[in-house]
Amino acid sequence: MKVKQISVFLENKSGRLAKVTRILGDNRINIRALSIADTTDYGILRLIVSEPAKALSVLKAEGFTVRETEVIAVEVPDQPGGLAGVLEEIQAKGVNIEYMYAFVGKSLENAIVIFRVEEIDQAIALLKNTQVKLLPEERVYSL
Amino acid sequence: MWSPEYESMSRQRLEDLQLKRLKATVERVYQHVPFYREKMKKQGIKPEDLQSLSDLKYFPFTTKDDLRENYPFGLFAVGMDDVVRIHASSGTTGRMTVVGYTKNDINIWSEVMARSISSAGGGPRDRIQVSYGYGLFTGGLGVHYGAELLGAMVVPVSGGNTKRQIQVMQDFGITILACTPSYALYMAETAAEMGVDLRTLPLKIGIFGAEPWTEQMRREIETKMGIKAYDIYGLSEIIGPGVAIECQEQNGLHINEDHFLTEIIDPQSGEVLPYGEKGELVFTTLTKEAFPLIRYRTRDLSLLYPEACVCGRTFARMHRILGRTDDMLIIRGVNVFPSQIESVLLENGDVSPHYQLVVDRKDNLDDLEVWVEVSEAMFASEVRKLEQLNKNIKQKIESTLGINVRVKLVEPKTIQRSEGKAKRVIDRRELYQN
């Protein structure tokens, strides 16, 4: 149930994001979802891509500081209150969320949200048999 | 002149005195300090081989590493009961460089400092504000004791609290200021902000040292403060401030040669260079008891000129410091080695840290920024963790160096590499001029 996210360290300099996406594009890697956390000096780019292992190696080869991070992908009912319901359940199980971001919209009946949580294995176990629907990784990469 | 019988003695008489004192020092360290005895034995040389001053070149050098390896008291030549004072400065890898003084050493230090203040035009009627730090650093207490011996009124303000410094200067009728040149500039700026015109105060002399500075800085300080500013040189290993100072001519620093024998060497070959050639300053103490040093390599670059000076002093002059043979930086009066930053990063789990020190002077205060390339091992996808990393590095560097830094995390290969070797320091202050 664990999904591999590619995290890239980016300095706040013009053209860095364009460079990363160009490298991925040239290697025919498709971006499924992304988010950027930014601070004054730097940003952290988080990506869900079609081929995480390949993305990791091509970005490394281009000199980026890049890491694989384990996250979970949750199906969220695409209706008012859908995300609130999921978050309430996660909270009820005592799982701490580090950060989260939504999938780029696709014509699916449900929305997909990526969560980075503390203690991921424990979190997966806790969320089993709840209303929170986790997506298997192969499905996420190919969405 | 404080001690004309020495300061203006003929070169011949001076050299006779130096040889006599040098022989005694070499004999003493051979007898009392195993480190020197073994080093001389290794070199196949004995104290009695010293027949003239030029024979000194056959004796081994002493380096900062030697001092560190003999931490803390291994190079002391007297029993600890005779030591009345300890000073220390930060070293390259965390270990301090420790020096000791007997009662007589303190007297000699006071003597050379009294001469120095006198050389800058000070006397018993002056009021000296000592804004060098007091403590393990030699600056504060060194100037303090010399000023007292001179009979001047000492105001031991130490560093910091700049507004109070200006207040003291104004209210106490200060005539001489002693501090680092960068702090003097900062004080001038603070005074202007406070609406105090330093040029209208009794202040007339500045004795500035403990860090490199330029002629341009001197002119700026002199204009802003309405004073004459003198360059003083010293290092704790040799004695502290008072090794050399400019006279009224402001044309080179007279070395107190009756106490400190000076050589200029080629930093690569170690060969002694003739007068007038640029090289590394090497000092041998001639009178110190607790912590004598034979041929101590300062890593400071300068050149010597022995010509008599119109001031009447016969002591040779050294040029203001022209640079360093190593990568040591002086930031806000504190010695900083890039290797200290490296060891902090290694401790932090970074196996091959890439980093760079960017030093600048902003509003007349030294500013240190440390750029650290983020390696995979350090990297995390959470901002919280990277900020924690930044904070950890910052705190560790600050506790190692004792000065504030800003840490900036940068992408790999951001730091300029020349011929595969990273450039560790960018110093935008341009403190050395040729």
Coordinates of C-alpha atoms in Angstrom, one line a residue:
Chain A
M1 CA 0.0 0.0 0.0
K2 CA 3.1 2.2 0.2
V3 CA 3.6 4.6 -2.7
K4 CA 7.0 5.9 -3.8
Q5 CA 7.2 9.7 -3.9
I6 CA 10.2 11.4 -5.5
S7 CA 11.4 14.3 -3.4
V8 CA 13.8 16.9 -4.9
F9 CA 15.7 19.6 -3.1
L10 CA 15.5 22.9 -5.1
E11 CA 17.2 26.2 -4.4
N12 CA 15.1 29.2 -4.9
K13 CA 16.6 30.0 -8.3
S14 CA 14.9 30.6 -11.5
G15 CA 14.6 27.7 -13.9
R16 CA 15.2 24.9 -11.5
L17 CA 11.6 23.6 -11.6
A18 CA 11.6 23.8 -15.4
K19 CA 14.9 21.8 -15.5
V20 CA 13.5 19.0 -13.3
T21 CA 10.3 18.7 -15.4
R22 CA 12.3 18.8 -18.6
I23 CA 14.6 16.0 -17.5
L24 CA 11.5 13.9 -16.6
G25 CA 9.9 14.7 -19.9
D26 CA 12.9 13.8 -22.0
N27 CA 13.0 10.5 -20.2
R28 CA 9.3 9.9 -21.0
I29 CA 8.4 9.9 -17.3
N30 CA 4.9 11.2 -16.6
I31 CA 4.1 13.3 -13.6
R32 CA 1.0 12.1 -11.8
A33 CA 0.9 14.6 -8.9
L34 CA 3.1 17.2 -7.4
S35 CA 3.5 19.7 -4.7
I36 CA 6.1 22.2 -3.6
A37 CA 6.9 23.3 -0.1
D38 CA 8.9 26.5 -0.1
T39 CA 11.0 28.5 2.3
T40 CA 13.0 31.6 1.9
D41 CA 16.1 29.9 0.6
Y42 CA 14.9 26.6 -0.9
G43 CA 11.9 24.5 -1.9
I44 CA 11.1 20.8 -1.7
L45 CA 9.5 19.4 -4.8
R46 CA 7.4 16.2 -4.2
L47 CA 6.4 14.1 -7.2
I48 CA 4.4 11.1 -8.0
V49 CA 5.5 9.8 -11.3
S50 CA 4.9 6.9 -13.7
E51 CA 8.3 5.4 -13.1
P52 CA 9.7 6.4 -9.7
A53 CA 12.9 4.3 -9.9
K54 CA 13.8 5.7 -13.3
A55 CA 13.0 9.3 -12.2
L56 CA 15.3 8.9 -9.2
S57 CA 18.2 7.7 -11.2
V58 CA 17.9 10.3 -14.0
L59 CA 17.6 13.2 -11.6
K60 CA 20.5 11.9 -9.6
A61 CA 22.6 11.6 -12.7
E62 CA 21.8 15.3 -13.4
G63 CA 23.2 16.2 -10.0
F64 CA 20.0 16.9 -8.0
T65 CA 19.7 15.9 -4.4
V66 CA 16.8 13.5 -4.7
R67 CA 15.3 10.9 -2.5
E68 CA 12.5 8.3 -2.5
T69 CA 9.9 9.0 0.2
E70 CA 7.2 6.6 1.1
V71 CA 3.7 8.0 1.2
I72 CA 0.1 6.7 1.0
A73 CA -2.5 7.5 -1.6
V74 CA -6.1 7.7 -0.4
E75 CA -9.3 7.7 -2.4
V76 CA -11.5 10.5 -1.3
P77 CA -15.2 10.8 -2.2
D78 CA -15.5 13.6 -4.7
Q79 CA -18.2 15.4 -2.8
P80 CA -18.6 18.1 -0.2
G81 CA -17.2 16.9 3.1
G82 CA -15.4 14.0 1.5
L83 CA -11.9 15.0 2.6
A84 CA -13.1 16.1 6.0
G85 CA -14.5 12.6 6.6
V86 CA -11.2 11.0 5.6
L87 CA -9.2 13.4 7.8
E88 CA -11.4 12.8 10.8
E89 CA -10.9 9.1 10.5
I90 CA -7.2 9.4 10.2
Q91 CA -7.1 11.7 13.2
A92 CA -9.3 9.3 15.2
K93 CA -6.7 6.6 14.6
G94 CA -4.0 8.8 15.9
V95 CA -2.0 9.0 12.7
N96 CA 0.0 12.2 12.3
I97 CA 0.1 13.8 8.9
E98 CA 3.4 15.6 7.9
Y99 CA 2.0 17.0 4.7
M100 CA -0.6 16.2 2.0
Y101 CA -1.5 17.2 -1.5
A102 CA -4.1 16.3 -4.1
F103 CA -3.7 14.5 -7.4
V104 CA -3.9 16.4 -10.6
G105 CA -7.6 16.1 -11.6
K106 CA -8.6 13.1 -13.7
S107 CA -12.0 12.0 -14.7
L108 CA -12.3 9.5 -11.9
E109 CA -15.3 9.2 -9.6
N110 CA -13.1 9.8 -6.6
A111 CA -10.4 12.3 -5.9
I112 CA -6.9 11.0 -4.9
V113 CA -5.0 12.6 -2.0
I114 CA -1.4 11.8 -1.1
F115 CA -0.4 11.7 2.6
R116 CA 3.0 11.7 4.1
V117 CA 2.5 10.3 7.6
E118 CA 4.7 9.5 10.5
E119 CA 5.2 5.8 11.1
I120 CA 3.9 4.7 7.8
D121 CA 3.6 1.0 8.5
Q122 CA 1.7 1.5 11.6
A123 CA -0.5 4.0 9.9
I124 CA -1.4 1.5 7.2
A125 CA -2.2 -1.1 9.7
L126 CA -4.4 1.4 11.7
L127 CA -6.3 2.5 8.6
K128 CA -7.1 -1.1 7.5
N129 CA -10.8 -1.9 7.9
T130 CA -11.7 1.7 8.1
Q131 CA -13.6 3.9 5.6
V132 CA -10.2 5.2 4.4
K133 CA -9.5 3.6 1.1
L134 CA -5.8 3.2 0.3
L135 CA -4.7 2.7 -3.3
P136 CA -2.1 0.1 -4.3
E137 CA 1.1 1.7 -5.7
E138 CA 0.9 0.2 -9.3
R139 CA -2.5 1.9 -9.7
V140 CA -1.2 5.2 -8.5
Y141 CA 1.7 5.3 -11.0
S142 CA -0.6 4.4 -13.9
L143 CA -3.5 6.7 -13.1
Chain B
M1 CA 59.6 56.8 24.1
W2 CA 58.9 54.7 27.1
S3 CA 62.3 52.8 27.3
P4 CA 64.8 54.8 25.1
E5 CA 67.7 52.8 26.5
Y6 CA 66.3 49.8 24.6
E7 CA 64.1 51.3 21.9
S8 CA 66.8 53.4 20.5
M9 CA 69.9 51.3 21.2
S10 CA 72.4 50.7 18.4
R11 CA 71.8 47.7 16.2
Q12 CA 75.2 46.2 17.4
R13 CA 74.3 46.5 21.0
L14 CA 70.8 45.1 20.3
E15 CA 72.2 42.1 18.5
D16 CA 74.6 41.4 21.3
L17 CA 71.7 41.5 23.8
Q18 CA 69.5 39.3 21.5
L19 CA 72.3 36.7 21.2
K20 CA 72.8 36.6 24.9
R21 CA 69.1 36.2 25.6
L22 CA 68.6 33.8 22.8
K23 CA 71.3 31.5 24.1
A24 CA 69.7 31.5 27.5
T25 CA 66.3 30.8 26.1
V26 CA 67.5 27.9 23.9
E27 CA 69.4 26.4 26.8
R28 CA 66.4 26.8 29.1
V29 CA 63.9 25.1 26.8
Y30 CA 66.4 22.3 26.1
Q31 CA 66.7 21.7 29.9
H32 CA 63.0 22.0 30.8
V33 CA 60.8 21.2 27.9
P34 CA 61.1 17.6 26.6
F35 CA 59.4 18.6 23.3
Y36 CA 62.2 21.0 22.4
R37 CA 65.0 18.7 23.6
E38 CA 63.7 15.8 21.4
K39 CA 63.1 18.1 18.4
M40 CA 66.7 19.4 18.7
K41 CA 68.1 15.9 19.1
K42 CA 66.2 14.8 16.0
Q43 CA 67.7 17.7 14.1
G44 CA 71.2 16.8 15.5
I45 CA 71.6 20.1 17.1
K46 CA 72.5 21.3 20.6
P47 CA 72.1 24.6 22.4
E48 CA 75.9 25.2 22.3
D49 CA 75.7 25.1 18.4
L50 CA 74.1 28.5 18.7
Q51 CA 77.1 30.8 18.3
S52 CA 75.6 33.7 16.4
L53 CA 72.1 35.0 15.7
S54 CA 72.2 33.5 12.2
D55 CA 72.8 30.0 13.6
L56 CA 69.1 30.1 14.7
K57 CA 68.2 29.0 11.2
Y58 CA 69.5 25.5 12.0
F59 CA 67.0 25.1 14.8
P60 CA 63.6 23.5 14.2
F61 CA 60.4 25.5 13.8
T62 CA 57.5 25.3 16.2
T63 CA 54.0 25.3 14.8
K64 CA 50.4 25.7 16.0
D65 CA 50.1 21.9 15.6
D66 CA 52.9 21.4 18.1
L67 CA 51.1 23.7 20.5
R68 CA 47.9 21.6 20.1
E69 CA 49.7 18.3 20.6
N70 CA 51.1 19.6 23.8
Y71 CA 47.8 20.8 25.1
P72 CA 47.4 22.3 27.6
F73 CA 50.7 22.9 29.5
G74 CA 53.2 20.6 27.7
L75 CA 55.4 23.4 26.4
F76 CA 55.6 25.3 29.7
A77 CA 59.2 25.8 30.8
V78 CA 58.5 26.5 34.5
G79 CA 56.7 24.7 37.3
M80 CA 53.0 25.4 37.4
D81 CA 53.4 27.1 40.8
D82 CA 55.3 29.9 39.0
V83 CA 52.5 30.5 36.5
V84 CA 50.3 33.4 37.4
R85 CA 48.1 33.7 34.3
I86 CA 46.7 31.6 31.5
H87 CA 45.3 32.9 28.2
A88 CA 44.0 30.9 25.3
S89 CA 42.7 31.3 21.8
S90 CA 40.6 29.0 19.6
G91 CA 42.5 26.4 17.6
T92 CA 41.8 24.7 14.3
T93 CA 40.0 21.7 15.6
G94 CA 38.4 22.6 18.8
R95 CA 41.4 22.4 21.0
M96 CA 42.5 25.8 22.4
T97 CA 46.0 27.1 22.1
V98 CA 46.9 27.7 25.7
V99 CA 49.7 30.1 26.9
G100 CA 51.0 30.8 30.4
Y101 CA 52.8 33.7 32.1
T102 CA 55.0 34.1 35.1
K103 CA 55.0 37.2 37.2
N104 CA 58.0 38.4 35.2
D105 CA 56.3 37.6 31.9
I106 CA 53.4 39.8 32.9
N107 CA 55.9 42.5 33.7
I108 CA 57.5 42.2 30.2
W109 CA 54.1 42.2 28.6
S110 CA 53.1 45.3 30.5
E111 CA 56.5 46.9 29.5
V112 CA 56.0 46.2 25.7
M113 CA 52.4 47.4 25.9
A114 CA 53.4 50.6 27.8
R115 CA 56.0 51.2 25.0
S116 CA 53.3 50.6 22.4
I117 CA 50.8 53.1 23.8
S118 CA 53.6 55.6 24.2
S119 CA 54.7 54.9 20.6
A120 CA 51.1 55.9 19.5
G121 CA 51.5 59.1 21.4
G122 CA 49.9 58.2 24.7
G123 CA 51.2 59.0 28.2
P124 CA 50.3 59.1 31.9
R125 CA 47.7 61.8 31.5
D126 CA 45.7 59.9 29.0
R127 CA 42.4 58.1 29.6
I128 CA 42.2 54.8 27.8
Q129 CA 39.0 53.0 26.9
V130 CA 39.9 49.3 26.5
S131 CA 37.2 47.9 24.3
Y132 CA 39.0 44.7 23.5
G133 CA 37.4 41.7 25.1
Y134 CA 38.6 40.7 28.5
G135 CA 39.0 37.1 29.3
L136 CA 40.9 34.2 27.8
F137 CA 41.6 36.5 24.8
T138 CA 44.8 38.5 25.4
G139 CA 43.5 41.8 23.9
G140 CA 41.8 43.3 26.9
L141 CA 44.1 42.5 29.8
G142 CA 47.2 43.0 27.6
V143 CA 46.4 46.7 26.9
H144 CA 45.1 47.1 30.4
Y145 CA 48.3 46.2 32.2
G146 CA 50.4 48.3 29.8
A147 CA 48.2 51.3 30.3
E148 CA 48.4 51.0 34.1
L149 CA 52.2 50.7 34.0
L150 CA 52.2 53.8 31.8
G151 CA 50.2 55.5 34.5
A152 CA 47.3 56.3 32.3
M153 CA 43.7 56.0 33.5
V154 CA 42.2 52.7 32.3
V155 CA 38.5 52.3 31.6
P156 CA 38.1 48.5 31.1
V157 CA 34.8 48.5 29.2
S158 CA 35.6 45.3 27.3
G159 CA 33.6 44.6 24.1
G160 CA 29.9 45.0 23.4
N161 CA 27.1 47.4 24.4
T162 CA 28.1 50.0 21.8
K163 CA 25.8 52.7 23.0
R164 CA 27.3 52.5 26.5
Q165 CA 30.8 52.6 24.9
I166 CA 29.9 55.9 23.3
Q167 CA 28.5 57.2 26.5
V168 CA 31.7 56.3 28.4
M169 CA 33.8 57.9 25.7
Q170 CA 31.8 61.1 25.9
D171 CA 31.3 61.3 29.7
F172 CA 34.7 60.1 30.9
G173 CA 36.8 62.3 28.7
I174 CA 38.4 59.4 26.9
T175 CA 41.5 60.3 24.9
I176 CA 42.7 56.9 23.6
L177 CA 40.5 54.0 22.3
A178 CA 41.8 50.5 22.0
C179 CA 39.8 47.9 20.1
T180 CA 39.6 46.1 16.7
P181 CA 39.5 48.4 13.7
S182 CA 36.1 47.0 12.6
Y183 CA 34.7 47.7 16.0
A184 CA 36.0 51.2 15.9
L185 CA 34.2 51.8 12.6
Y186 CA 31.0 50.3 14.0
M187 CA 31.4 52.6 17.1
A188 CA 31.7 55.6 14.7
E189 CA 28.5 54.7 13.0
T190 CA 26.7 54.1 16.3
A191 CA 27.9 57.5 17.5
A192 CA 26.6 59.2 14.4
E193 CA 23.2 57.5 14.9
M194 CA 23.2 58.8 18.5
G195 CA 23.9 62.3 17.3
V196 CA 27.4 62.3 18.9
D197 CA 30.1 63.9 16.9
L198 CA 33.2 62.0 18.0
R199 CA 35.5 64.6 16.3
T200 CA 34.5 67.2 19.0
L201 CA 35.4 64.9 21.9
P202 CA 38.9 64.8 23.6
L203 CA 39.5 61.4 21.8
K204 CA 42.7 61.7 19.8
I205 CA 44.4 58.3 19.5
G206 CA 43.2 54.9 18.4
I207 CA 45.2 51.7 19.0
F208 CA 43.7 49.1 16.7
G209 CA 44.6 45.5 16.1
A210 CA 43.8 41.8 16.5
E211 CA 42.6 41.6 12.9
P212 CA 43.8 42.7 9.4
W213 CA 42.8 46.1 8.1
T214 CA 43.6 48.4 5.2
E215 CA 44.9 51.8 4.8
Q216 CA 41.6 52.9 3.5
M217 CA 39.9 51.7 6.7
R218 CA 42.5 53.7 8.6
R219 CA 41.6 56.9 6.8
E220 CA 37.9 56.3 7.3
I221 CA 38.3 55.8 11.0
E222 CA 40.6 58.8 11.3
T223 CA 38.2 61.0 9.5
K224 CA 35.1 59.9 11.3
M225 CA 36.6 59.9 14.8
G226 CA 39.0 62.9 14.4
I227 CA 41.9 60.8 15.6
K228 CA 45.2 59.2 14.5
A229 CA 44.8 55.5 14.2
Y230 CA 47.7 53.1 14.9
D231 CA 48.1 49.5 13.9
I232 CA 49.2 47.2 16.7
Y233 CA 50.3 43.6 16.2
G234 CA 50.5 40.7 18.5
L235 CA 49.5 37.1 19.0
S236 CA 48.8 35.2 22.2
E237 CA 51.4 32.6 21.4
I238 CA 54.2 35.2 21.5
I239 CA 52.8 37.3 24.3
G240 CA 49.6 39.1 23.2
P241 CA 49.2 42.7 21.9
G242 CA 52.5 44.6 22.1
V243 CA 54.7 42.5 19.8
A244 CA 54.9 45.4 17.4
I245 CA 53.2 48.8 16.8
E246 CA 53.5 51.8 14.6
C247 CA 55.1 55.0 15.7
Q248 CA 53.9 58.5 14.8
E249 CA 55.2 58.0 11.2
Q250 CA 52.6 55.3 10.6
N251 CA 55.0 53.6 8.3
G252 CA 55.5 50.1 9.5
L253 CA 55.3 48.5 13.0
H254 CA 58.4 48.6 15.2
I255 CA 58.9 45.2 16.7
N256 CA 60.0 45.0 20.3
E257 CA 63.2 43.3 19.2
D258 CA 64.8 43.1 22.6
H259 CA 62.1 40.6 23.6
F260 CA 61.1 39.0 20.2
L261 CA 63.5 37.9 17.6
T262 CA 62.0 38.0 14.1
E263 CA 62.7 36.1 11.0
I264 CA 60.9 36.1 7.6
I265 CA 60.9 32.8 5.9
D266 CA 59.8 31.3 2.6
P267 CA 56.6 29.5 3.8
Q268 CA 57.3 26.6 1.3
S269 CA 61.0 25.9 1.8
G270 CA 61.4 27.3 5.3
E271 CA 64.5 29.2 4.2
V272 CA 65.2 32.5 5.9
L273 CA 64.6 35.4 3.5
P274 CA 66.6 38.7 3.5
Y275 CA 65.2 42.0 4.7
G276 CA 62.6 43.5 2.4
E277 CA 61.4 40.2 1.0
K278 CA 57.8 39.1 1.6
G279 CA 57.4 35.9 3.6
E280 CA 56.0 34.3 6.8
L281 CA 56.8 35.9 10.1
V282 CA 58.6 33.7 12.5
F283 CA 59.2 34.8 16.1
T284 CA 61.4 33.5 18.9
T285 CA 60.8 34.9 22.4
L286 CA 63.9 36.1 24.1
T287 CA 62.8 36.7 27.6
K288 CA 59.6 34.8 28.3
E289 CA 59.8 32.3 31.1
A290 CA 56.6 30.3 31.3
F291 CA 55.9 29.8 27.6
P292 CA 59.1 30.5 25.5
L293 CA 58.8 29.8 21.8
I294 CA 61.5 28.9 19.4
R295 CA 61.0 29.9 15.8
Y296 CA 57.2 30.0 16.0
R297 CA 55.5 30.1 12.6
T298 CA 52.8 32.7 12.7
R299 CA 51.3 32.0 9.2
D300 CA 51.1 35.8 8.9
L301 CA 52.8 37.2 5.8
S302 CA 54.8 40.4 6.1
L303 CA 58.3 41.8 5.3
L304 CA 60.9 43.5 7.5
Y305 CA 62.7 46.8 7.1
P306 CA 65.6 47.5 9.5
E307 CA 66.4 51.0 8.4
A308 CA 66.4 53.5 11.3
C309 CA 63.2 55.5 11.7
V310 CA 62.9 59.2 12.0
C311 CA 61.1 58.6 15.3
G312 CA 64.5 57.6 16.8
R313 CA 63.6 54.0 17.4
T314 CA 66.2 51.5 16.1
F315 CA 63.9 48.5 16.2
A316 CA 63.2 47.0 12.8
R317 CA 59.8 47.5 11.4
M318 CA 57.4 45.0 9.9
H319 CA 54.9 45.8 7.2
R320 CA 51.3 45.6 8.1
I321 CA 50.1 42.0 7.7
L322 CA 49.9 41.2 4.0
G323 CA 48.0 38.0 4.2
R324 CA 48.0 34.4 5.6
T325 CA 49.8 31.3 4.5
D326 CA 46.8 29.2 5.6
D327 CA 43.1 29.6 5.3
M328 CA 42.5 31.2 8.7
L329 CA 40.0 34.0 8.8
I330 CA 39.5 36.6 11.5
I331 CA 35.9 37.3 11.9
R332 CA 34.9 39.8 14.6
G333 CA 38.3 39.3 16.1
V334 CA 37.8 35.5 16.3
N335 CA 40.1 33.1 14.5
V336 CA 38.1 30.9 12.2
F337 CA 39.4 27.9 10.3
P338 CA 37.3 26.4 7.5
S339 CA 38.3 23.0 9.0
Q340 CA 36.2 23.8 12.1
I341 CA 33.1 24.0 10.0
E342 CA 34.1 20.8 8.3
S343 CA 34.3 18.9 11.5
V344 CA 30.9 20.2 12.6
L345 CA 29.4 18.9 9.4
L346 CA 31.2 15.5 9.7
E347 CA 29.8 15.2 13.3
N348 CA 26.4 15.9 11.8
G349 CA 26.7 12.7 9.7
D350 CA 27.6 14.3 6.4
V351 CA 30.3 12.0 5.0
S352 CA 31.9 14.3 2.5
P353 CA 30.6 17.8 3.3
H354 CA 30.7 20.5 0.6
Y355 CA 30.5 23.9 2.2
Q356 CA 31.6 27.4 1.7
L357 CA 32.2 30.3 4.1
V358 CA 31.0 33.6 2.7
V359 CA 32.4 36.5 4.7
D360 CA 31.3 40.0 4.2
R361 CA 31.2 43.3 6.1
K362 CA 27.8 44.7 6.5
D363 CA 27.4 48.0 8.3
N364 CA 31.0 47.6 9.5
L365 CA 30.3 44.3 11.2
D366 CA 31.7 41.1 9.9
D367 CA 29.0 38.7 8.7
L368 CA 29.5 35.0 8.2
E369 CA 27.3 32.9 6.1
V370 CA 27.9 29.1 5.7
W371 CA 26.6 27.5 2.6
V372 CA 26.1 23.8 2.9
E373 CA 25.3 21.5 0.0
V374 CA 22.4 19.3 0.9
S375 CA 23.5 15.7 0.4
E376 CA 21.1 12.8 0.0
A377 CA 21.7 11.6 3.5
M378 CA 20.8 15.0 5.0
F379 CA 17.8 15.5 2.7
A380 CA 14.2 14.9 3.8
S381 CA 10.9 15.7 2.1
E382 CA 9.6 17.6 5.2
V383 CA 10.4 21.3 5.6
R384 CA 10.3 20.8 9.3
K385 CA 13.2 18.3 9.2
L386 CA 15.3 20.5 6.9
E387 CA 14.8 23.5 9.2
Q388 CA 15.8 21.4 12.1
L389 CA 18.9 20.3 10.2
N390 CA 19.7 24.0 9.5
K391 CA 19.2 24.9 13.1
N392 CA 21.4 22.0 14.3
I393 CA 24.3 23.0 12.0
K394 CA 23.9 26.6 13.0
Q395 CA 24.0 25.9 16.7
K396 CA 27.0 23.5 16.5
I397 CA 29.0 26.0 14.4
E398 CA 28.1 28.8 16.8
S399 CA 29.2 26.9 19.8
T400 CA 32.4 25.8 18.1
L401 CA 33.3 29.3 16.8
G402 CA 31.7 31.5 19.4
I403 CA 30.3 33.8 16.8
N404 CA 26.9 34.0 15.1
V405 CA 26.4 32.5 11.6
R406 CA 23.7 32.1 9.1
V407 CA 23.5 28.7 7.5
K408 CA 22.1 28.4 4.0
L409 CA 21.3 25.0 2.5
V410 CA 22.1 24.9 -1.2
E411 CA 21.9 22.4 -4.1
P412 CA 24.8 20.1 -4.9
K413 CA 27.5 21.6 -7.2
T414 CA 26.4 25.1 -6.2
I415 CA 29.8 25.7 -4.5
Q416 CA 32.5 26.7 -7.0
R417 CA 35.1 24.1 -7.5
S418 CA 38.5 24.9 -9.0
E419 CA 40.5 22.0 -10.3
G420 CA 38.3 19.6 -8.4
K421 CA 39.1 21.3 -5.1
A422 CA 36.2 23.3 -3.6
K423 CA 36.8 26.9 -2.8
R424 CA 36.1 27.0 0.9
V425 CA 36.1 30.7 1.5
I426 CA 34.8 33.8 -0.2
D427 CA 36.0 36.8 1.7
R428 CA 34.4 39.9 0.3
R429 CA 36.0 42.2 2.9
E430 CA 39.3 42.6 1.0
L431 CA 41.3 43.2 4.1
Y432 CA 44.7 42.6 2.8
Q433 CA 46.4 45.1 0.5
N434 CA 49.7 44.8 -1.2

